[in-house]
């Protein structure tokens, strides 16, 4: 069974069509269609339901899609390990970084890494933490960053823990009855509209879970993936926004107060993550070492022992 056929099938499912899949894999629609038919013949099952509503994987197709992602990731691991054995001086590091805090935490790492290893090309993907975990699981990046705790199929290296802060206009002082220097709770803010990040950001999940522990669902008035826009909305008194304290202090401006959030289990606890049992290239290990030098913290595994094993 050829990896190329599996890759074409996976892209047909992802792109929900043969023509768009062909563009992604730099082939023709007829070649992609032929590859999928050959894969179905080899397996002896129908993988795609070509209905009036479009193309969707059958039950067997779901299995091939899920397992195929892992096979392709393992293939990439094999190629990376061979390249490391050959002692290549140049290479590529695929990184997934969050849109919250990336510049504050990772810009110094980029600088040191490039100074020491100018031959390594860093290719960056930016998403919310939940989306980054899916991309990492599929093998599309080698390392990512996400909020702890993470699922058990990932190893992790702690970077930084920050409490959350509320960004809110003084217009709402009468609602929360805020005293200078006093932290507030989400229950204090339940009558204020919430400005959240878009779906796929782990920070949303943390905030909403804390609200439910207080027994209420917030009135979400806006969502965005852009920190600057969210801060502008808070400054315009549209509602309350939430950021890690470190990031909030960097965004301090007129028309908005930054108030500490007194909520257990809501800390922004950032970590570098990688697939448990997956191969880490030398380029990735060096990145983690530099990261650990700048932000000493716990690791879920001993990378050196794992590498020797």
Short mmCIF file of C-alpha atoms in Angstrom, two decimals:
data_model
loop_
_atom_site.label_atom_id
_atom_site.label_comp_id
_atom_site.label_asym_id
_atom_site.label_seq_id
_atom_site.Cartn_x
_atom_site.Cartn_y
_atom_site.Cartn_z
CA UNK A 1 0.00 0.00 0.00
CA UNK A 2 1.58 3.27 -1.12
CA UNK A 3 1.77 6.34 1.12
CA UNK A 4 0.89 8.49 -1.89
CA UNK A 5 -2.52 6.81 -2.23
CA UNK A 6 -3.24 7.28 1.45
CA UNK A 7 -2.20 10.94 1.24
CA UNK A 8 -4.53 11.50 -1.74
CA UNK A 9 -7.44 9.81 0.06
CA UNK A 10 -6.84 11.91 3.19
CA UNK A 11 -6.89 15.13 1.15
CA UNK A 12 -10.12 14.11 -0.62
CA UNK A 13 -11.75 13.78 2.82
CA UNK A 14 -10.22 17.02 4.09
CA UNK A 15 -11.06 19.05 0.99
CA UNK A 16 -14.42 17.28 0.47
CA UNK A 17 -13.73 16.86 -3.22
CA UNK A 18 -11.35 15.40 -5.79
CA UNK A 19 -10.52 18.62 -7.64
CA UNK A 20 -9.48 20.56 -4.52
CA UNK A 21 -7.56 17.54 -3.26
CA UNK A 22 -5.69 17.35 -6.57
CA UNK A 23 -4.56 20.96 -6.15
CA UNK A 24 -3.23 20.25 -2.66
CA UNK A 25 -1.21 17.18 -3.71
CA UNK A 26 -0.10 18.76 -7.01
CA UNK A 27 -1.74 16.14 -9.18
CA UNK A 28 -4.75 15.82 -11.48
CA UNK A 29 -8.31 15.00 -10.52
CA UNK A 30 -8.20 11.79 -12.55
CA UNK A 31 -5.02 10.63 -10.80
CA UNK A 32 -6.53 11.29 -7.37
CA UNK A 33 -9.74 9.47 -8.30
CA UNK A 34 -7.72 6.53 -9.65
CA UNK A 35 -5.60 6.35 -6.47
CA UNK A 36 -8.70 6.25 -4.25
CA UNK A 37 -10.26 3.47 -6.38
CA UNK A 38 -7.04 1.46 -6.20
CA UNK A 39 -6.97 1.91 -2.41
CA UNK A 40 -10.57 0.71 -2.17
CA UNK A 41 -9.74 -2.33 -4.32
CA UNK A 42 -6.69 -3.18 -2.21
CA UNK A 43 -8.69 -2.99 1.02
CA UNK A 44 -11.83 -4.55 -0.43
CA UNK A 45 -14.13 -1.90 1.04
CA UNK A 46 -15.80 1.33 -0.05
CA UNK A 47 -14.06 4.30 1.54
CA UNK A 48 -16.14 7.21 0.24
CA UNK A 49 -19.86 7.88 0.08
CA UNK A 50 -20.40 9.91 -3.07
CA UNK A 51 -23.88 11.25 -2.29
CA UNK A 52 -25.94 14.21 -3.43
CA UNK A 53 -24.66 16.24 -0.47
CA UNK A 54 -21.06 15.69 -1.48
CA UNK A 55 -18.27 13.32 -0.54
CA UNK A 56 -18.00 11.85 2.94
CA UNK A 57 -16.00 8.93 4.36
CA UNK A 58 -17.79 5.67 5.10
CA UNK A 59 -17.23 3.91 8.43
CA UNK A 60 -14.27 2.11 6.86
CA UNK A 61 -13.12 5.40 5.36
CA UNK A 62 -13.07 6.99 8.81
CA UNK A 63 -10.73 4.21 9.99
CA UNK A 64 -8.41 4.64 6.99
CA UNK A 65 -8.44 8.43 7.46
CA UNK A 66 -7.55 8.23 11.14
CA UNK A 67 -4.93 5.49 10.75
CA UNK A 68 -3.59 7.08 7.59
CA UNK A 69 -2.78 10.28 9.44
CA UNK A 70 -0.71 8.26 11.89
CA UNK A 71 1.04 6.34 9.11
CA UNK A 72 2.05 9.57 7.38
CA UNK A 73 3.27 11.00 10.67
CA UNK A 74 5.35 7.86 11.28
CA UNK A 75 6.78 8.14 7.76
CA UNK A 76 7.85 11.72 8.50
CA UNK A 77 9.42 10.55 11.77
CA UNK A 78 11.41 7.93 9.84
CA UNK A 79 12.71 10.48 7.35
CA UNK A 80 13.67 12.91 10.13
CA UNK A 81 15.57 10.19 11.98
CA UNK A 82 17.45 9.16 8.83
CA UNK A 83 18.35 12.80 8.17
CA UNK A 84 19.69 13.14 11.72
CA UNK A 85 21.82 10.02 11.28
CA UNK A 86 23.27 11.45 8.10
CA UNK A 87 24.31 14.54 10.06
CA UNK A 88 22.63 17.14 7.88
CA UNK A 89 23.61 20.70 8.67
CA UNK A 90 20.45 22.14 7.17
CA UNK A 91 16.85 21.28 7.81
CA UNK A 92 13.36 22.45 8.61
CA UNK A 93 11.60 22.74 11.94
CA UNK A 94 7.80 22.82 11.79
CA UNK A 95 6.38 24.71 14.77
CA UNK A 96 2.83 25.38 15.89
CA UNK A 97 2.49 28.42 18.14
CA UNK A 98 -0.56 30.01 19.78
CA UNK A 99 -1.82 33.44 18.83
CA UNK A 100 -1.90 34.43 22.50
CA UNK A 101 1.53 35.20 23.95
CA UNK A 102 3.60 33.98 21.00
CA UNK A 103 5.57 37.21 20.55
CA UNK A 104 6.20 37.71 24.27
CA UNK A 105 7.35 34.15 24.98
CA UNK A 106 8.88 32.88 21.77
CA UNK A 107 10.57 35.87 20.09
CA UNK A 108 13.67 35.48 22.35
CA UNK A 109 13.78 31.76 21.53
CA UNK A 110 13.67 32.49 17.79
CA UNK A 111 16.53 34.97 18.16
CA UNK A 112 18.86 32.58 20.00
CA UNK A 113 17.95 29.66 17.77
CA UNK A 114 18.71 31.57 14.58
CA UNK A 115 22.00 32.85 15.98
CA UNK A 116 23.19 29.33 16.82
CA UNK A 117 21.64 27.40 13.92
CA UNK A 118 21.21 29.72 10.94
CA UNK A 119 20.91 26.77 8.56
CA UNK A 120 17.62 25.56 10.07
CA UNK A 121 14.50 26.96 8.43
CA UNK A 122 11.65 27.46 10.90
CA UNK A 123 8.18 27.14 9.40
CA UNK A 124 5.50 28.50 11.68
CA UNK A 125 1.79 27.71 11.99
CA UNK A 126 -0.37 29.86 14.30
CA UNK A 127 -3.71 28.70 15.75
CA UNK A 128 -5.53 28.37 19.03
CA UNK A 129 -4.26 25.68 21.41
CA UNK A 130 -7.03 23.18 20.67
CA UNK A 131 -6.39 23.41 16.92
CA UNK A 132 -2.64 23.14 17.44
CA UNK A 133 -3.10 19.86 19.30
CA UNK A 134 -5.01 18.42 16.33
CA UNK A 135 -2.36 19.60 13.88
CA UNK A 136 0.40 18.11 16.04
CA UNK A 137 -1.50 14.84 16.40
CA UNK A 138 -1.76 14.62 12.61
CA UNK A 139 2.01 15.11 12.27
CA UNK A 140 1.73 18.42 10.43
CA UNK A 141 4.10 20.08 12.92
CA UNK A 142 6.82 18.55 15.08
CA UNK A 143 6.40 20.77 18.13
CA UNK A 144 3.55 22.97 19.30
CA UNK A 145 2.56 25.01 22.34
CA UNK A 146 -0.63 24.52 24.31
CA UNK A 147 -2.15 25.03 27.72
CA UNK A 148 -1.70 22.41 30.43
CA UNK A 149 -3.12 19.95 31.11
CA UNK A 150 -2.87 18.28 27.70
CA UNK A 151 -4.16 14.85 26.54
CA UNK A 152 -2.09 11.79 27.45
CA UNK A 153 -0.86 11.27 23.89
CA UNK A 154 1.43 14.30 24.30
CA UNK A 155 4.65 14.92 26.20
CA UNK A 156 5.22 18.45 27.49
CA UNK A 157 7.75 20.96 28.74
CA UNK A 158 6.50 23.77 30.98
CA UNK A 159 7.11 27.34 29.78
CA UNK A 160 5.19 29.79 31.95
CA UNK A 161 2.21 30.03 34.30
CA UNK A 162 0.24 33.28 34.49
CA UNK A 163 -3.04 34.15 36.22
CA UNK A 164 -5.77 35.61 34.05
CA UNK A 165 -6.71 39.27 34.16
CA UNK A 166 -9.95 40.97 33.16
CA UNK A 167 -9.82 43.93 30.77
CA UNK A 168 -12.83 46.11 31.42
CA UNK A 169 -13.92 49.71 30.93
CA UNK A 170 -14.53 51.93 33.98
CA UNK A 171 -18.10 52.19 32.65
CA UNK A 172 -18.75 48.86 34.42
CA UNK A 173 -17.36 49.90 37.82
CA UNK A 174 -20.87 50.18 39.22
CA UNK A 175 -21.68 46.64 38.09
CA UNK A 176 -18.75 44.88 39.71
CA UNK A 177 -18.29 47.38 42.58
CA UNK A 178 -14.57 47.13 42.16
CA UNK A 179 -12.14 48.43 44.76
CA UNK A 180 -8.65 49.39 43.64
CA UNK A 181 -6.23 46.53 44.12
CA UNK A 182 -8.91 43.89 44.78
CA UNK A 183 -9.13 40.84 42.53
CA UNK A 184 -12.48 39.95 41.05
CA UNK A 185 -14.24 36.69 40.25
CA UNK A 186 -16.18 35.60 37.20
CA UNK A 187 -19.32 35.63 39.34
CA UNK A 188 -18.76 39.37 39.87
CA UNK A 189 -18.74 39.77 36.08
CA UNK A 190 -21.77 37.65 35.20
CA UNK A 191 -23.89 40.72 34.29
CA UNK A 192 -21.23 42.10 31.94
CA UNK A 193 -21.08 40.85 28.31
CA UNK A 194 -18.09 38.64 27.58
CA UNK A 195 -15.64 39.16 24.71
CA UNK A 196 -13.94 35.84 23.99
CA UNK A 197 -11.55 34.36 21.49
CA UNK A 198 -12.84 32.28 18.62
CA UNK A 199 -13.57 28.57 18.97
CA UNK A 200 -10.40 26.49 19.04
CA UNK A 201 -8.76 28.62 21.75
CA UNK A 202 -8.25 26.66 24.97
CA UNK A 203 -8.61 29.90 26.96
CA UNK A 204 -12.31 29.98 26.04
CA UNK A 205 -12.81 26.48 27.41
CA UNK A 206 -11.12 27.41 30.68
CA UNK A 207 -13.22 30.56 31.16
CA UNK A 208 -16.53 28.89 30.26
CA UNK A 209 -15.82 25.95 32.58
CA UNK A 210 -15.18 28.39 35.45
CA UNK A 211 -18.42 30.23 34.70
CA UNK A 212 -20.36 26.97 34.84
CA UNK A 213 -18.80 26.18 38.20
CA UNK A 214 -20.40 29.44 39.35
CA UNK A 215 -23.70 28.30 37.86
CA UNK A 216 -24.10 30.72 34.94
CA UNK A 217 -23.58 30.95 31.18
CA UNK A 218 -22.05 34.29 30.11
CA UNK A 219 -23.59 36.55 27.50
CA UNK A 220 -20.95 36.32 24.76
CA UNK A 221 -21.24 39.46 22.70
CA UNK A 222 -18.23 39.01 20.41
CA UNK A 223 -15.48 36.56 19.43
CA UNK A 224 -12.22 37.21 17.62
CA UNK A 225 -8.82 35.64 17.01
CA UNK A 226 -7.07 39.02 17.20
CA UNK A 227 -5.81 40.23 20.58
CA UNK A 228 -5.67 43.87 19.47
CA UNK A 229 -9.28 43.82 18.31
CA UNK A 230 -10.45 42.19 21.53
CA UNK A 231 -8.66 44.85 23.58
CA UNK A 232 -10.22 47.60 21.46
CA UNK A 233 -13.68 46.16 22.07
CA UNK A 234 -13.05 46.10 25.82
CA UNK A 235 -11.75 49.68 25.72
CA UNK A 236 -14.92 50.70 23.86
CA UNK A 237 -16.99 49.32 26.77
CA UNK A 238 -18.53 46.56 24.68
CA UNK A 239 -17.81 44.05 27.43
CA UNK A 240 -15.10 42.34 29.44
CA UNK A 241 -12.18 40.49 27.86
CA UNK A 242 -9.67 38.10 29.44
CA UNK A 243 -5.94 37.73 28.88
CA UNK A 244 -3.00 36.27 30.78
CA UNK A 245 -1.67 38.96 33.12
CA UNK A 246 1.64 39.16 31.24
CA UNK A 247 -0.12 39.86 27.95
CA UNK A 248 -2.71 42.15 29.52
CA UNK A 249 -0.01 44.40 31.00
CA UNK A 250 1.60 44.71 27.57
CA UNK A 251 -1.77 45.83 26.16
CA UNK A 252 -2.51 48.42 28.83
CA UNK A 253 -4.09 51.52 27.32
CA UNK A 254 -6.57 54.32 27.95
CA UNK A 255 -10.17 53.45 28.61
CA UNK A 256 -9.61 50.04 30.15
CA UNK A 257 -8.80 48.71 33.59
CA UNK A 258 -6.74 45.54 34.14
CA UNK A 259 -8.12 43.65 37.13
CA UNK A 260 -6.65 40.43 38.53
CA UNK A 261 -8.99 37.47 38.25
CA UNK A 262 -9.36 35.48 41.46
CA UNK A 263 -10.40 32.12 40.02
CA UNK A 264 -8.96 28.68 40.80
CA UNK A 265 -8.14 26.40 37.86
CA UNK A 266 -7.99 29.27 35.36
CA UNK A 267 -4.26 29.92 35.17
CA UNK A 268 -2.77 30.28 31.69
CA UNK A 269 -0.23 27.46 31.97
CA UNK A 270 1.72 27.35 28.70
CA UNK A 271 3.88 24.41 27.65
CA UNK A 272 5.72 23.10 24.61
CA UNK A 273 4.21 19.77 23.53
CA UNK A 274 5.07 16.91 21.16
CA UNK A 275 3.61 13.50 20.32
CA UNK A 276 4.27 10.84 22.95
CA UNK A 277 6.52 8.22 21.41
CA UNK A 278 7.07 10.34 18.29
CA UNK A 279 10.57 10.96 16.99
CA UNK A 280 12.03 14.37 17.77
CA UNK A 281 14.60 15.67 15.29
CA UNK A 282 17.84 17.24 16.46
CA UNK A 283 16.42 20.62 15.37
CA UNK A 284 13.40 20.10 17.65
CA UNK A 285 15.50 18.97 20.61
CA UNK A 286 17.71 22.03 20.31
CA UNK A 287 14.61 24.24 20.26
CA UNK A 288 13.38 22.59 23.48
CA UNK A 289 16.82 23.01 25.10
CA UNK A 290 16.91 26.74 24.31
CA UNK A 291 13.33 27.07 25.52
CA UNK A 292 14.26 25.32 28.77
CA UNK A 293 17.27 27.59 29.27
CA UNK A 294 15.07 30.68 28.96
CA UNK A 295 12.08 29.27 30.86
CA UNK A 296 13.22 26.58 33.31
CA UNK A 297 10.32 24.32 34.21
CA UNK A 298 9.14 20.75 34.54
CA UNK A 299 9.24 18.20 31.73
CA UNK A 300 6.94 15.21 31.50
CA UNK A 301 9.84 13.03 30.33
CA UNK A 302 13.64 12.91 30.35
CA UNK A 303 14.49 13.80 26.76
CA UNK A 304 18.12 12.76 27.08
CA UNK A 305 17.28 9.29 28.43
CA UNK A 306 14.55 8.91 25.83
CA UNK A 307 17.03 9.84 23.07
CA UNK A 308 19.65 7.31 24.31
CA UNK A 309 17.03 4.58 24.53
#
